[in-house]
């Protein structure tokens, strides 16, 4: 059959559910380690370039990561309006900090990543993603468990960006999609602060977790919205959940947003502008209904969890 000639010999098998599998072909394995926290592969795929896989789940790849990092970061920093101190949780590949530093008002971008082995491997192999952003004097990388660091140190952050891996069974992110964690983050925000988190797939039958995470955020923040973008590496559209200590601009005027961004952001934005933001702020009916009609929350006693795999040592 035309077009069915496969050219890869290695495949990363990502389990969306036990009965739904996605394969990305791989032409080279750049690094593989079982760290204290997870199984890490850094691979090169013909389709998506170099990418990071943790516990069998694609985290990021060169060719389409902007479709994830720009909506994650710029929606939150725009909603804040004048972010100075930004905290990124997770984010080993550096794409989130790279985007945060484009904001002229940002004086400090601190990243707390639990796995130094993964961070070091990303520094070595994913230069097209981090683009040396941690050499910027405004950037700082720290290693530790985001929940523990926040519980111990709190803080007074203008924006907290959670660029975390999925809450898989016994993954280090397992407890970071819960009401308790969101509350700890809220307490670490300065007045007018904004919190954003990647919040899983948004299309049926995978969207229960997203709805649950958004609902849970709504019990911690009075101003909440959710949105999504389509990043082919992840196969399904990935959602984001955003909570704010001040009212949100959920009906942005594109021309005004563009003028504001021209004033406050240095560097190219390939995804994010006023028209894109207006689209992001308009989640479809089925998704809004799913959030509004459900009851389940995500708590430490009963956290939202995702299907995943990976050879755990
Ligand atoms: N774009 C990806 C996604 O949407 O799933 C996230 C990418 S980023 C590489 C995820 C990072 O979160 C990983 O490097 C992982 O080590 C980190 N992480 C997971 N749990 C953590 C925790 N408790 N504290 C700090 N970092 C954590």
XYZ file of C-alpha atoms and ligand atoms in Angstrom:
340
model
C 0.000 0.000 0.000
C 1.517 3.360 -1.013
C 2.986 5.318 1.863
C 3.111 2.397 4.235
C 6.903 1.934 4.019
C 8.161 2.510 7.552
C 11.618 3.966 7.851
C 12.206 3.858 11.598
C 13.491 0.862 13.460
C 12.999 2.317 16.910
C 9.609 3.488 18.152
C 8.585 5.255 21.342
C 5.335 3.623 22.419
C 3.114 6.064 24.295
C 0.067 4.581 25.994
C -2.887 6.963 25.964
C -4.884 4.211 27.692
C -4.276 0.479 28.069
C -5.936 0.013 24.688
C -4.794 3.098 22.846
C -1.174 3.410 21.854
C 0.715 6.017 19.861
C 4.091 5.464 18.181
C 6.654 8.101 17.226
C 9.481 6.703 15.078
C 12.990 7.395 16.372
C 16.167 7.575 14.322
C 18.671 7.950 17.182
C 18.744 7.514 20.912
C 20.752 10.445 22.299
C 20.572 9.501 25.960
C 18.844 6.986 28.180
C 18.952 6.842 31.978
C 16.902 5.539 34.845
C 17.158 8.386 37.313
C 16.135 8.420 40.966
C 12.725 9.707 39.839
C 11.915 8.434 36.360
C 13.018 6.728 33.184
C 14.476 9.281 30.779
C 15.062 9.009 27.032
C 16.328 11.801 24.850
C 15.784 10.790 21.238
C 15.860 12.237 17.759
C 12.810 11.626 15.610
C 12.746 12.490 11.885
C 9.338 14.064 12.296
C 9.803 16.104 15.472
C 13.571 16.503 15.919
C 15.226 15.985 19.310
C 12.855 15.341 22.182
C 12.520 14.242 25.788
C 10.487 11.254 26.953
C 9.883 10.522 30.643
C 8.315 7.286 31.843
C 7.145 6.613 28.302
C 5.372 10.005 27.905
C 6.571 12.600 25.418
C 7.500 15.798 27.264
C 8.713 18.073 24.502
C 10.272 18.027 21.047
C 12.080 20.666 19.049
C 9.789 21.027 16.055
C 6.545 21.867 17.837
C 7.383 22.849 21.455
C 6.464 26.486 20.809
C 2.851 25.333 20.431
C 3.010 24.332 24.095
C 5.445 26.771 25.754
C 3.988 29.979 24.302
C 0.361 29.487 25.396
C 1.521 28.094 28.763
C 3.750 31.082 29.583
C 2.418 34.099 27.712
C -1.243 33.623 28.614
C -0.304 33.728 32.315
C 2.194 36.588 32.051
C -0.226 38.621 29.930
C -3.023 38.069 32.457
C -0.693 39.305 35.206
C 0.281 42.348 33.161
C 3.552 43.325 34.835
C 5.288 40.144 36.042
C 8.591 40.720 37.792
C 9.267 37.517 39.757
C 8.288 34.298 37.994
C 8.628 30.752 39.329
C 8.716 27.793 36.925
C 8.098 24.349 38.436
C 9.458 21.372 36.473
C 10.430 22.475 32.987
C 13.800 20.669 32.699
C 14.030 21.369 28.950
C 14.155 25.137 29.572
C 11.470 26.126 27.033
C 9.287 27.770 29.692
C 12.096 29.898 31.188
C 13.182 30.848 27.667
C 9.720 32.287 27.042
C 9.453 33.948 30.484
C 12.675 35.889 29.853
C 11.129 37.531 26.768
C 9.119 39.757 29.144
C 10.998 43.010 29.839
C 9.347 43.366 33.257
C 10.767 40.026 34.482
C 13.638 40.604 36.919
C 13.891 37.005 38.157
C 12.909 33.659 36.642
C 13.581 30.797 39.080
C 13.062 27.194 38.033
C 12.635 24.357 40.524
C 13.214 21.005 38.820
C 13.317 17.759 40.783
C 15.632 15.831 38.479
C 19.114 17.224 37.865
C 20.000 14.258 35.640
C 17.161 15.175 33.275
C 18.063 18.871 33.399
C 21.733 18.143 32.586
C 20.763 15.855 29.694
C 18.440 18.555 28.302
C 21.224 21.109 28.619
C 23.451 18.813 26.573
C 21.033 17.615 23.896
C 18.159 20.143 23.650
C 20.022 23.390 22.931
C 17.395 24.365 20.351
C 14.808 24.416 23.143
C 16.601 26.041 26.097
C 18.695 28.289 23.811
C 21.105 28.954 26.680
C 18.408 30.735 28.700
C 19.957 29.732 32.036
C 23.022 31.799 31.184
C 20.800 34.862 31.455
C 21.615 36.607 34.759
C 17.877 36.897 35.495
C 17.490 33.091 35.369
C 18.208 30.682 38.210
C 17.894 26.878 38.282
C 17.303 25.043 41.545
C 16.855 21.326 42.187
C 14.231 19.949 44.506
C 10.635 18.780 44.821
C 8.423 21.722 43.908
C 5.837 20.863 46.579
C 8.436 20.573 49.333
C 10.275 23.748 48.271
C 7.054 25.768 48.202
C 5.834 24.368 51.518
C 9.168 25.232 53.120
C 9.873 28.587 51.482
C 6.561 29.930 50.221
C 7.467 33.069 48.389
C 5.923 36.125 46.798
C 5.735 35.268 43.127
C 3.900 37.270 40.493
C 3.405 34.188 38.330
C 3.869 30.476 39.034
C 4.166 28.349 35.869
C 3.782 24.599 36.418
C 5.503 22.892 33.497
C 5.191 19.466 35.090
C 5.077 15.947 33.736
C 1.781 14.087 34.017
C 0.583 12.711 37.351
C 1.338 9.102 36.504
C 1.226 6.396 39.126
C 4.330 6.883 41.345
C 5.688 9.714 39.197
C 7.313 12.680 40.989
C 4.437 14.888 39.765
C 1.759 12.626 41.266
C 0.651 15.035 44.004
C 1.067 18.306 42.104
C -2.340 18.349 40.445
C -4.240 18.501 43.724
C -6.171 21.062 45.746
C -3.508 20.959 48.441
C -0.732 21.788 45.991
C -2.762 24.526 44.318
C -3.416 26.016 47.765
C 0.301 25.980 48.592
C 0.988 27.744 45.291
C -1.731 30.315 45.890
C -0.167 31.129 49.278
C 3.175 31.720 47.519
C 1.713 34.289 45.122
C 2.057 38.062 45.583
C -1.150 40.157 45.406
C -2.559 39.970 41.879
C -0.563 36.782 41.259
C -1.342 34.233 38.528
C -0.936 30.445 38.526
C -0.942 28.235 35.414
C -0.475 24.496 34.977
C -0.452 22.098 32.048
C -3.645 20.170 32.671
C -3.726 17.139 30.408
C -5.648 16.127 27.298
C -8.882 17.991 26.471
C -10.600 15.673 24.005
C -12.871 12.749 24.843
C -12.331 10.093 26.026
C -9.210 11.513 27.708
C -10.605 14.776 29.111
C -11.866 13.716 32.553
C -8.565 14.647 34.181
C -8.555 18.110 32.644
C -12.094 18.857 33.835
C -11.203 17.613 37.305
C -8.069 19.770 37.485
C -9.922 22.911 36.348
C -12.746 22.256 38.838
C -10.220 21.756 41.618
C -8.433 24.997 40.736
C -11.839 26.711 40.973
C -11.991 25.745 44.677
C -8.702 27.593 45.305
C -8.882 30.659 43.042
C -11.839 32.953 42.493
C -10.773 33.719 38.910
C -10.158 30.619 36.773
C -10.022 29.864 33.068
C -8.843 26.992 30.950
C -7.585 26.721 27.399
C -5.656 24.359 25.164
C -3.314 24.068 22.220
C -2.575 21.339 19.700
C 1.008 20.042 19.838
C 1.321 16.988 17.565
C 4.086 15.472 19.721
C 1.441 14.866 22.391
C -1.007 13.411 19.836
C -4.062 14.874 21.593
C -4.670 18.606 22.283
C -3.225 19.515 25.688
C -5.080 21.724 28.149
C -3.958 24.384 30.585
C -5.659 25.597 33.749
C -5.105 29.144 35.037
C -6.046 30.697 38.381
C -5.676 34.372 39.235
C -5.928 36.553 42.334
C -7.374 39.314 40.174
C -10.063 39.379 37.442
C -9.049 37.881 34.081
C -9.241 39.397 30.612
C -11.338 36.641 29.039
C -12.558 38.749 26.108
C -9.321 40.341 24.892
C -9.276 42.912 22.114
C -6.577 41.623 19.723
C -5.300 45.044 18.651
C -4.891 46.135 22.276
C -3.151 42.867 23.192
C -0.759 43.238 20.274
C 0.100 46.800 21.252
C 0.693 45.653 24.842
C 2.917 42.771 23.738
C 4.911 45.072 21.426
C 5.569 47.267 24.465
C 6.418 44.535 26.952
C 7.843 41.524 25.149
C 11.213 41.197 23.443
C 11.787 38.451 20.898
C 9.696 36.515 18.416
C 6.354 34.962 19.316
C 5.268 32.353 16.784
C 1.996 31.233 18.376
C 0.875 33.945 20.771
C -0.734 37.267 19.834
C -4.058 39.022 20.351
C -6.065 36.874 17.958
C -4.538 33.664 19.355
C -5.323 34.794 22.908
C -8.946 35.476 21.966
C -9.131 31.896 20.671
C -7.488 30.495 23.796
C -10.010 32.312 25.990
C -12.906 30.606 24.162
C -12.914 26.922 25.157
C -15.557 24.859 23.301
C -18.980 24.105 24.798
C -18.414 20.383 25.528
C -15.307 21.233 27.574
C -16.952 24.057 29.523
C -19.925 21.759 30.210
C -17.638 18.962 31.356
C -15.964 21.286 33.876
C -19.274 22.793 35.066
C -21.265 19.563 35.330
C -18.793 17.299 37.064
C -18.138 17.051 40.782
C -14.948 15.103 41.268
C -11.978 17.054 42.524
C -8.314 16.144 42.678
C -6.997 15.911 46.230
C -4.083 14.202 47.935
C -6.508 11.486 49.060
C -7.772 10.964 45.536
C -5.478 12.669 42.972
C -6.193 12.918 39.240
C -3.904 10.441 37.497
C -2.993 9.635 33.933
C -2.161 6.425 32.134
C 1.461 5.998 31.411
C 4.160 3.452 31.180
C 7.844 3.230 31.276
C 10.183 0.586 32.572
C 10.472 1.453 36.238
C 13.576 -0.069 37.788
N 5.696 19.674 28.540
C 5.629 18.558 29.471
C 4.206 18.159 29.703
O 3.309 18.856 29.250
O 3.997 17.087 30.305
C 6.405 18.865 30.744
C 7.867 18.932 30.456
S 8.983 19.127 31.758
C 10.308 18.207 31.132
C 8.343 18.143 33.086
C 9.313 18.175 34.257
O 8.617 18.115 35.515
C 10.312 16.988 34.296
O 11.602 17.450 34.045
C 10.159 16.416 35.708
O 11.386 15.993 36.258
C 9.575 17.608 36.450
N 8.900 17.277 37.710
C 8.017 16.278 37.913
N 7.629 16.265 39.205
C 8.285 17.304 39.834
C 8.308 17.807 41.160
N 7.593 17.210 42.130
N 9.081 18.891 41.431
C 9.823 19.475 40.460
N 9.861 19.027 39.167
C 9.090 17.948 38.866
